[in-house]
Short mmCIF file of C-alpha atoms in Angstrom, two decimals:
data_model
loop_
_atom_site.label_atom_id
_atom_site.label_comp_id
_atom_site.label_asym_id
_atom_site.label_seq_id
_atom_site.Cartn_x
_atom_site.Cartn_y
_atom_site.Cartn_z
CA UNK T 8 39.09 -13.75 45.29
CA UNK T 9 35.72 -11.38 45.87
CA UNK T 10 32.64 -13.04 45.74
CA UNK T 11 30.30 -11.30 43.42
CA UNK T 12 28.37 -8.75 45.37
CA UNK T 13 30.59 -9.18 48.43
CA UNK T 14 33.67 -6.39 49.78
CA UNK T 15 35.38 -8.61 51.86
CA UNK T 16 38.04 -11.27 49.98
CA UNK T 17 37.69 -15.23 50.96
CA UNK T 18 40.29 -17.48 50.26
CA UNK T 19 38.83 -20.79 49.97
CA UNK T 20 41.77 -22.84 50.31
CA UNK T 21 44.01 -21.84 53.38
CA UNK T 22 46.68 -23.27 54.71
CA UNK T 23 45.05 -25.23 57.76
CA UNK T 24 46.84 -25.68 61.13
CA UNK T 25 45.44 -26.88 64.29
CA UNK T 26 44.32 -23.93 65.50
CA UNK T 27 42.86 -22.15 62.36
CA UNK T 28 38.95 -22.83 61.32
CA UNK T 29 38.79 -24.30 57.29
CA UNK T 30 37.63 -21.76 56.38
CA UNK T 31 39.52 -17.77 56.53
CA UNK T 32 37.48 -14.56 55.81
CA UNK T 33 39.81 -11.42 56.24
CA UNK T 34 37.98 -8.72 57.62
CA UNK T 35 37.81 -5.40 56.06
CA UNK T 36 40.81 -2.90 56.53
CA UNK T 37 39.59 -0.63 59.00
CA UNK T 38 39.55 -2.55 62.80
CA UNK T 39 36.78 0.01 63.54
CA UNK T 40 33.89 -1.42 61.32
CA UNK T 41 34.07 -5.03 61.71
CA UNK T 42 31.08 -6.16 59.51
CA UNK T 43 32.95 -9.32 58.08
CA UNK T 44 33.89 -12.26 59.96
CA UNK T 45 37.45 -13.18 60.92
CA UNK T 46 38.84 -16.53 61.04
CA UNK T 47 38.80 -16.32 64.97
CA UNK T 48 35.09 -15.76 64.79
CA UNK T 49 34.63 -18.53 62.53
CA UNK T 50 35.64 -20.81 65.03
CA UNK T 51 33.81 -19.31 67.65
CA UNK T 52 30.38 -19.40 65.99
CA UNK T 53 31.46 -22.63 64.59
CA UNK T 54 32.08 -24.14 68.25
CA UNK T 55 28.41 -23.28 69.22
CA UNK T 56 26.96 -25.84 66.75
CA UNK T 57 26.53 -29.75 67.53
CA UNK T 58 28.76 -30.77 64.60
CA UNK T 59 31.44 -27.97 64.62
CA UNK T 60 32.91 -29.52 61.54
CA UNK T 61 29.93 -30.06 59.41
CA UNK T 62 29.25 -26.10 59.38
CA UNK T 63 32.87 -25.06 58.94
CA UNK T 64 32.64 -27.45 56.16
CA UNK T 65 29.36 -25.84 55.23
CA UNK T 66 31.05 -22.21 55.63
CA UNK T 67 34.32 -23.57 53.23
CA UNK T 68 31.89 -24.28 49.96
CA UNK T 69 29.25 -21.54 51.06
CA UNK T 70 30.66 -18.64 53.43
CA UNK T 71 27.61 -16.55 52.03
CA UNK T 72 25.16 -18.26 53.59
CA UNK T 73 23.53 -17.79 56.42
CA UNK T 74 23.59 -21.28 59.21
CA UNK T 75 21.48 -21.89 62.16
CA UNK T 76 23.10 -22.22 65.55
CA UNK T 77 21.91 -23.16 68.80
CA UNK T 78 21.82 -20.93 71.52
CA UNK T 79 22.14 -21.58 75.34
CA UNK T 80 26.48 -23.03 75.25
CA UNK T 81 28.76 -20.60 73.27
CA UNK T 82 26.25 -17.38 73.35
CA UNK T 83 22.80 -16.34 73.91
CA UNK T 84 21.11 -13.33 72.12
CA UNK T 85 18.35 -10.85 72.64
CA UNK T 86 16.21 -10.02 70.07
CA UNK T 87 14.98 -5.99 69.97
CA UNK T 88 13.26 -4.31 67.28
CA UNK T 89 15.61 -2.65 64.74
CA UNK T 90 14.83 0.98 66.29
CA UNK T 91 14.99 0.29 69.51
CA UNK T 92 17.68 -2.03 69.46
CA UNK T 93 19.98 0.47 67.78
CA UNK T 94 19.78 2.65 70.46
CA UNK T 95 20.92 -0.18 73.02
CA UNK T 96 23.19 -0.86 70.85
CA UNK T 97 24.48 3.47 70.82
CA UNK T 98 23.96 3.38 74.34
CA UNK T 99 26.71 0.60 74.92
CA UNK T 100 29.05 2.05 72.76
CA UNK T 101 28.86 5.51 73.48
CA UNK T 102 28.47 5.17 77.57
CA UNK T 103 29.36 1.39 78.04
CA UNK T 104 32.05 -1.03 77.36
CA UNK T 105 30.83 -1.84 74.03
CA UNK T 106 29.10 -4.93 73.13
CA UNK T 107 29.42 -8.32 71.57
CA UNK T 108 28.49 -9.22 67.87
CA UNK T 109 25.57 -7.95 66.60
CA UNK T 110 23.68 -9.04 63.59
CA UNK T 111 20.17 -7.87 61.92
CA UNK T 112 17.49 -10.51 60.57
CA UNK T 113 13.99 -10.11 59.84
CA UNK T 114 13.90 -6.15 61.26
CA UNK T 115 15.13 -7.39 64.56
CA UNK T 116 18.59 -6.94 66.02
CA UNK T 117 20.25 -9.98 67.17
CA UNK T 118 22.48 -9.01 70.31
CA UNK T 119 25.09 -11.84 71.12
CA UNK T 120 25.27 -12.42 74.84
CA UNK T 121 26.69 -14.00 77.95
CA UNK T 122 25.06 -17.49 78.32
CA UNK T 123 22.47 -17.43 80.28
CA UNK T 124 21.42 -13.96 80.07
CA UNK T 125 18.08 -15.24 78.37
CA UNK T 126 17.33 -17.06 81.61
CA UNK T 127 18.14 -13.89 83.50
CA UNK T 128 17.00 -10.76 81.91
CA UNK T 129 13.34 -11.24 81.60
CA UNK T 130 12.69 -11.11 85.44
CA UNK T 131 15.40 -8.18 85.79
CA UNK T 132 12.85 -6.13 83.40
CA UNK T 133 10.09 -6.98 85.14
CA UNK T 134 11.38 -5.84 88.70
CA UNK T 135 12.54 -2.86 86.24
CA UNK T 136 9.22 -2.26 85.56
CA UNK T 137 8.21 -1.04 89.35
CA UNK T 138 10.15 1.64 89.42
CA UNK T 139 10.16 3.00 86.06
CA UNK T 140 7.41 5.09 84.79
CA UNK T 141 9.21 4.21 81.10
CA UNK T 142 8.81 0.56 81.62
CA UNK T 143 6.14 1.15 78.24
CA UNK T 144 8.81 2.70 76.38
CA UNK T 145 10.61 -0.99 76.23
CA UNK T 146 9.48 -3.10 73.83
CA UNK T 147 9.17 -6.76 74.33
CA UNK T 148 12.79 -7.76 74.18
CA UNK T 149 12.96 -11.99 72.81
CA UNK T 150 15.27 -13.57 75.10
CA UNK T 151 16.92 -17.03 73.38
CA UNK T 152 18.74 -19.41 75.38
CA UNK T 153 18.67 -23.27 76.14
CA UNK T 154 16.82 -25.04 73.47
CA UNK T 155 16.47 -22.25 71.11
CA UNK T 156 18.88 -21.48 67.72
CA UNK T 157 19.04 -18.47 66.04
CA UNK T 158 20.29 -17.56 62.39
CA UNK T 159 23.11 -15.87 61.71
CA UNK T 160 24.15 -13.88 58.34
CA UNK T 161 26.54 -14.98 56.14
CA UNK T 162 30.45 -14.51 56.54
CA UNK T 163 31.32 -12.14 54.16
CA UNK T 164 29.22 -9.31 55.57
CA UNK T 165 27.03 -9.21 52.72
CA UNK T 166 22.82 -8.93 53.07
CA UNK T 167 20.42 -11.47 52.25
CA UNK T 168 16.84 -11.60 51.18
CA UNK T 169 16.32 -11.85 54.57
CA UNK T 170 17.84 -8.83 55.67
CA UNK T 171 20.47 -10.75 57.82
CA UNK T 172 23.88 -9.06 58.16
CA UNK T 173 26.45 -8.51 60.89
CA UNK T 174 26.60 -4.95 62.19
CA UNK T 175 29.55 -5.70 64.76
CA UNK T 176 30.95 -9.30 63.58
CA UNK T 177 32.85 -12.00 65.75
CA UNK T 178 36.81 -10.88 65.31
CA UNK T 179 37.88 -13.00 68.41
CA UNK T 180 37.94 -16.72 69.42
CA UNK T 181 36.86 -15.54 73.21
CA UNK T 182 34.28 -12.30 72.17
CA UNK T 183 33.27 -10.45 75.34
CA UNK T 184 29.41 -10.65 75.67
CA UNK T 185 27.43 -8.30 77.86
CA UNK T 186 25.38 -10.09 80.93
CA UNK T 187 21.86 -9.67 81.93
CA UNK T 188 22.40 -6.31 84.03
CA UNK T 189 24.65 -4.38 81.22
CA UNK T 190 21.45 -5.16 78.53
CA UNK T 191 18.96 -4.16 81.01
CA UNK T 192 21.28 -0.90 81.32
CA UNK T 193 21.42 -0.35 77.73
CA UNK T 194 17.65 -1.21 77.69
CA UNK T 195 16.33 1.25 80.03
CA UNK T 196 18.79 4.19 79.11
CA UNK T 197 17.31 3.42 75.38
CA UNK T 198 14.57 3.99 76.58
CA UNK T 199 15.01 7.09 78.58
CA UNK T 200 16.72 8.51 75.54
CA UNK T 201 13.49 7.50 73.16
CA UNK T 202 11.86 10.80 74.00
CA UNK T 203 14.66 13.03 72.77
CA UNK T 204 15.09 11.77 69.33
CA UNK T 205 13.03 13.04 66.56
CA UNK T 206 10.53 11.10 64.94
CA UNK T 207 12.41 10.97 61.82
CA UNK T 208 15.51 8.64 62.15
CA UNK T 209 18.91 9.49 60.31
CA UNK T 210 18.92 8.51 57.01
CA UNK T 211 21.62 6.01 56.94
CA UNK T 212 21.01 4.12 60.55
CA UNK T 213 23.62 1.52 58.94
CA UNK T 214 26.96 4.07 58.80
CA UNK T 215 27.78 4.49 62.22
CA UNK T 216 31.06 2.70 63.20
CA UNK T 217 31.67 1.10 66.64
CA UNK T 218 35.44 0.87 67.63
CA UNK T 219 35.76 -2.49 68.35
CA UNK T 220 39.17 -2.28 70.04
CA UNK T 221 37.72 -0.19 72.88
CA UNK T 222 35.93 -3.72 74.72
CA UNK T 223 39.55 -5.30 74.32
#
């Protein structure tokens, strides 16, 4: 079945077993654009909330909308501006090992991380910050951790009023997440590469693909 709107088919009634989440969103055909969630992600995003069951629950009747989700256990994620935080994001992918999920919301991009990176990273910018002469080319990155939740887009890879949507989408039950020192890599090679891109961004930022089988 295809919810209206949506490209990616949910089945709302799969056959449970112990180890499969309640509720099962294929992801779409090509393994290089992963904007949908698979079942294995479900459960992962699912196992960062306090009531695992109430949201997969939630995710059965609703798997278009988006869920809040505590940070600080399962992931933490660094928030960038959209601009900026695409080129971290190019930067990982085309000289890195690739990174986690990513999701937009509200103009910022939501960068799924090793947990506690949010503890970390701030004071790895600011000794950053001595030695680079492009420490004002890095925005104020928001670090969320321990205490904090973020919200994350719906399952089906669709867009909200809100602008939230998954750019690289959990595929895995165990997704590798960058630490504090890869995203202050990506951060400061973003930078460094700000001053060689035109003014005038592509006009589809959205169409690149990232091949997620490269970080496996």
């Amino acid at each position: 079945m295809l919810l209206p709107g949506r490209s990616c088919p949910v089945f709302p009634q799969p056959r449970r077993t112990a180890r499969s989440p309640a509720v099962h969103v294929d992801v779409m055909s090509s393994a290089q654009n992963v904007t949908c969630v698979s079942s294995d992600g479900v459960s992962w995003l699912a196992s960062a909330g306090t009531y695992p069951r109430s949201t997969l629950a939630l995710w059965r009747e609703r798997p278009d909308a988006p869920v809040v989700l505590p940070c600080g256990t399962v992931f933490d994620v660094v928030s960038a501006p959209a601009v900026f935080g695409r080129r971290m994001l190019d930067r990982l992918w085309d000289e890195g090992a690739g990174s986690g999920p990513v999701a937009v919301f509200r103009g910022r991009m939501l960068l799924f991380v090793a947990p506690g990176t949010a503890q970390r990273l701030p004071s790895l910018l600011a000794w950053e910050e001595w030695g680079s002469q492009r420490a004002q080319e890095v925005p104020p990155l928001l670090c969320h951790g321990t205490g904090d939740a973020v919200t994350v887009p719906p399952l089906t890879g669709g867009d909200t009023p809100a602008g939230a949507r998954w750019l690289v989408a959990p595929d895995t039950r165990h997704p590798w997440l960058p630490g504090p020192e890869v995203i202050l890599w990506a951060a400061v090679r973003a930078a460094r590469s700000a001053v060689r891109i035109s003014i005038f961004p592509p006009a589809d930022q959205d169409a690149k693909v990232y091949d997620v089988s490269r970080r496996r």
